[in-house]
Coordinates of C-alpha atoms in Angstrom, one line a residue:
X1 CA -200.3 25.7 -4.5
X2 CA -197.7 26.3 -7.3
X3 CA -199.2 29.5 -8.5
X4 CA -200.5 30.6 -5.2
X5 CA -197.4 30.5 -4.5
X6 CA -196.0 32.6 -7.8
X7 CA -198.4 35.4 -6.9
X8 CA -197.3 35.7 -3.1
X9 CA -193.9 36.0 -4.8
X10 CA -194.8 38.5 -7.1
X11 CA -196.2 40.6 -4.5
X12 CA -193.5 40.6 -2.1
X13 CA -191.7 43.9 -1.8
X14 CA -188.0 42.4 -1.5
X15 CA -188.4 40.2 -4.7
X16 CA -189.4 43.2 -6.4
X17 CA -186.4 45.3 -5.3
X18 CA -184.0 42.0 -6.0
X19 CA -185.2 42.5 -9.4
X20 CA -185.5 45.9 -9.8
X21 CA -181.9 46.3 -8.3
X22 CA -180.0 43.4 -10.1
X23 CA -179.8 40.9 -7.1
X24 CA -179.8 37.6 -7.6
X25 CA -182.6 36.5 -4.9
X26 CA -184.7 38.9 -2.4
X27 CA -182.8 36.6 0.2
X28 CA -179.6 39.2 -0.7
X29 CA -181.8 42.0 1.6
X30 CA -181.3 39.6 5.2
X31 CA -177.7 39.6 4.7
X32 CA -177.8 43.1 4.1
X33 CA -180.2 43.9 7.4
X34 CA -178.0 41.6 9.2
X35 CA -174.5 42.6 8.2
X36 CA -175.5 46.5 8.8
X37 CA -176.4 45.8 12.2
X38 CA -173.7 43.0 13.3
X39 CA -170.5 43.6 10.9
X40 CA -170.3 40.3 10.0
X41 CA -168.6 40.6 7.0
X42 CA -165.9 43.3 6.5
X43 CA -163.8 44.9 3.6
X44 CA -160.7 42.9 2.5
X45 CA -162.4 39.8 4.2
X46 CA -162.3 36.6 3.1
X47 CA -165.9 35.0 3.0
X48 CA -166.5 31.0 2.6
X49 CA -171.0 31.0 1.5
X50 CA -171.7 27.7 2.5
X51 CA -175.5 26.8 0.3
X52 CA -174.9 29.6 -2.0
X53 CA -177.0 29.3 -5.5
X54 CA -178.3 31.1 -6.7
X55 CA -176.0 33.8 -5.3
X56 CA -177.4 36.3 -3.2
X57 CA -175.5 36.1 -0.1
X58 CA -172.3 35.6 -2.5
X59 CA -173.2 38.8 -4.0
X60 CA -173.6 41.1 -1.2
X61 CA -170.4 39.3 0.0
X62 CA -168.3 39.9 -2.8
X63 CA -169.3 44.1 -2.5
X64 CA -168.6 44.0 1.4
X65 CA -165.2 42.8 0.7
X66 CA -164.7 44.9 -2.2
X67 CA -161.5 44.3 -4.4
X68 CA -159.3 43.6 -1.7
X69 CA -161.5 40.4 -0.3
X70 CA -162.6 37.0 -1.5
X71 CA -165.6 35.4 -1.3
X72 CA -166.0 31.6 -2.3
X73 CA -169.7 29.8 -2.8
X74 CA -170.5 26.6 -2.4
X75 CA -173.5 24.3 -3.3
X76 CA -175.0 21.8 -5.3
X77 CA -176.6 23.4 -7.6
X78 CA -174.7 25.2 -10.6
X79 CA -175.0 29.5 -10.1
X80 CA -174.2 31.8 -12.4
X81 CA -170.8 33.2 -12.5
X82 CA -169.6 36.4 -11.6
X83 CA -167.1 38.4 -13.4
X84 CA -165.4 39.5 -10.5
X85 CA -161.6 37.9 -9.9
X86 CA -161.6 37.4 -6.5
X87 CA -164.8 35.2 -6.3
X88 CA -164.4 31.3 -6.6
X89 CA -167.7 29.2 -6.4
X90 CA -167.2 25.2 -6.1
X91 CA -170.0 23.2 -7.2
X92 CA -170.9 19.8 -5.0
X93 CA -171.8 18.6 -1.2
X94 CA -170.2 20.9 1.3
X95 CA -170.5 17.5 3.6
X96 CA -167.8 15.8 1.4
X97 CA -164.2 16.1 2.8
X98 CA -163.1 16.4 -0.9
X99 CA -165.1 19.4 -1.4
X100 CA -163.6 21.0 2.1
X101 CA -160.2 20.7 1.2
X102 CA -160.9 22.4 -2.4
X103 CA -162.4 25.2 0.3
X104 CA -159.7 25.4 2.0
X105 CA -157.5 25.7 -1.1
X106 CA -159.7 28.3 -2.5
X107 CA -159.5 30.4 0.7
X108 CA -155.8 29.9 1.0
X109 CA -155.8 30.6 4.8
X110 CA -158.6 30.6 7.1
X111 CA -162.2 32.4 6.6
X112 CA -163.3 35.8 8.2
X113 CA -166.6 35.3 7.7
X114 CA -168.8 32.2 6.9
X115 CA -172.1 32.3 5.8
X116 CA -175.1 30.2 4.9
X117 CA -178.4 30.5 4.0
X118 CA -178.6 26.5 3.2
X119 CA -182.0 24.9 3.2
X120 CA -182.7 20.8 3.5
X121 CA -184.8 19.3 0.7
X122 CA -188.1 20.0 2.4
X123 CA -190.9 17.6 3.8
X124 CA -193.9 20.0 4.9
X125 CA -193.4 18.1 8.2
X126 CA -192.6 21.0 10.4
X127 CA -190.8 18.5 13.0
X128 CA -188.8 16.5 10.5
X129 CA -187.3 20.1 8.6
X130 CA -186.4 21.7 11.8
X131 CA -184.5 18.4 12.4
X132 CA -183.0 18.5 9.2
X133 CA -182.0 22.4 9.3
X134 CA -180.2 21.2 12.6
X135 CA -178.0 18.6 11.1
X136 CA -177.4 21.1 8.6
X137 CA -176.5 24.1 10.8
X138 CA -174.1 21.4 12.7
X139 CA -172.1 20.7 9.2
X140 CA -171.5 24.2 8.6
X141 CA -170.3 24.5 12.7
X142 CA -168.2 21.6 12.1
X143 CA -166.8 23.3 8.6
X144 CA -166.1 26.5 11.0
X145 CA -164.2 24.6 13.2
X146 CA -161.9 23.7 9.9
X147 CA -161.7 26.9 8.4
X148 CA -162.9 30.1 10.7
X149 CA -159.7 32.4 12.0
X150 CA -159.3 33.3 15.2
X151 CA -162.0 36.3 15.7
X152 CA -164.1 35.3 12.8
X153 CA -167.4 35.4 12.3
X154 CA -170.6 33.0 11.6
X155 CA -174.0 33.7 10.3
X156 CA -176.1 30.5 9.9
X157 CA -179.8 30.2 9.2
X158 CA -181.8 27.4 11.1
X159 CA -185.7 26.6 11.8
X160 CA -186.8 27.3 15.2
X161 CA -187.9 23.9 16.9
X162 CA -186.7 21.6 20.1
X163 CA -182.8 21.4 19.2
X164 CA -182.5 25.2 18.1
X165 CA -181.6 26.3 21.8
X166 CA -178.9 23.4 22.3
X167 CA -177.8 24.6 18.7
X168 CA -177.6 28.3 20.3
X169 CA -175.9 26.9 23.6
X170 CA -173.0 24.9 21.6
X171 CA -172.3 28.0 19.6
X172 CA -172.4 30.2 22.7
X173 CA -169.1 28.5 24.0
X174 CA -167.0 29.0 20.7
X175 CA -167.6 32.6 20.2
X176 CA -167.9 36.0 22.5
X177 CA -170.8 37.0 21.2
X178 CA -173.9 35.2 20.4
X179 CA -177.1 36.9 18.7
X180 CA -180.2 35.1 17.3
X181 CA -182.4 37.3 15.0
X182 CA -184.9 37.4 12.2
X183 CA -184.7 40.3 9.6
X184 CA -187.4 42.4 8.8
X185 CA -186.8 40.9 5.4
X186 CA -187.7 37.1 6.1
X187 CA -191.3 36.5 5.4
X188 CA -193.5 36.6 8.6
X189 CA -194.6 33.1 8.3
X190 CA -191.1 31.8 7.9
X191 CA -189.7 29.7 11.1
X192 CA -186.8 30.5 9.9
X193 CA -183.4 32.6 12.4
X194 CA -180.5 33.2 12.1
X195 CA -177.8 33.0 14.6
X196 CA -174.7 35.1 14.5
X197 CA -171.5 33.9 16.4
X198 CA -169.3 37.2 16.5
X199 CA -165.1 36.9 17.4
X200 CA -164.3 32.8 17.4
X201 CA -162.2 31.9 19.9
X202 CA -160.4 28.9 18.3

């Protein structure tokens, strides 16, 4: 399964351009698709990336901000650093209220944008993951509620399942526009979307 698994990779068109263009993960490419076609993330911006190792959506972040933005990452697992100034990345559970208020701190002010591309520890049990992407998509709405401006924006993946349109419907009411999508560059067999809340109305 494990090498089956390294040769699909090896294969796949958008990990060959992550690597051939410097990005940290082929999962960089869906933020690109999906910040081209829905402005999610603007220059001067500041960007809270809420699962972010091993820094792909941080890294197409910190260029759609440019100099005048800031992007901060957050996850459990360590990443490697940028150089750039105006990136922060805090390492533990996004879940823990100690870890939001160094967030906050780090943003000084309230996000433009928030982001996440955070997967649950994964069971094979198709049921039981879209469940658990759920709970996790709910964190990051509750997080949002905490630290989005007035206008901002969300991008959140979540596996499609039972709860993903009462997911959809909650959102719906807390923003003025409302997309679901899949990128050209999630794999096919993925159950993976991503839903887009554009201009929060706080």
């Amino acid at each position: 399964m494990g090498s089956q698994w390294q040769m699909e990779k090896k294969k796949d068109p958008y990990y060959k351009r992550a690597k051939g263009e410097n990005y940290r993960s082929r999962a960089s490419y869906k933020l690109m698709q999906l910040n081209k076609k829905y402005k999610i993330i603007k220059k001067g911006n500041k960007v809270l990336d809420l699962g972010a190792a091993p820094g792909g959506w941080s890294q197409v972040a910190i260029e759609k901000v440019e100099n005048e933005g800031t992007v901060v990452g957050v996850d459990l697992r360590k990443i490697k650093p940028f150089p750039e100034e105006n990136y922060f990345f805090i390492r533990g559970d996004f879940a823990d209220e100690e870890i939001q208020s160094e967030i906050i701190e780090k943003l000084d002010g309230k996000a433009n944008a928030i982001v996440s591309d955070a997967s649950p520890s994964l069971s094979g049990i198709k049921n039981v993951d879209h469940l658990k992407s759920i709970e996790l998509a709910e964190l990051v709405t509750e997080i949002a509620h905490k630290t989005l401006a007035k206008n901002g924006n969300i991008l959140i993946k979540v596996f499609q399942g039972e709860e993903f349109k009462n997911l959809v419907d909650k959102l719906r009411k807390k923003f003025k526009v409302l997309k679901t999508t899949k990128p050209s560059s999630s794999r096919k067999k993925s159950s993976e979307m991503y839903v887009i809340g554009l201009k929060y109305r706080k």
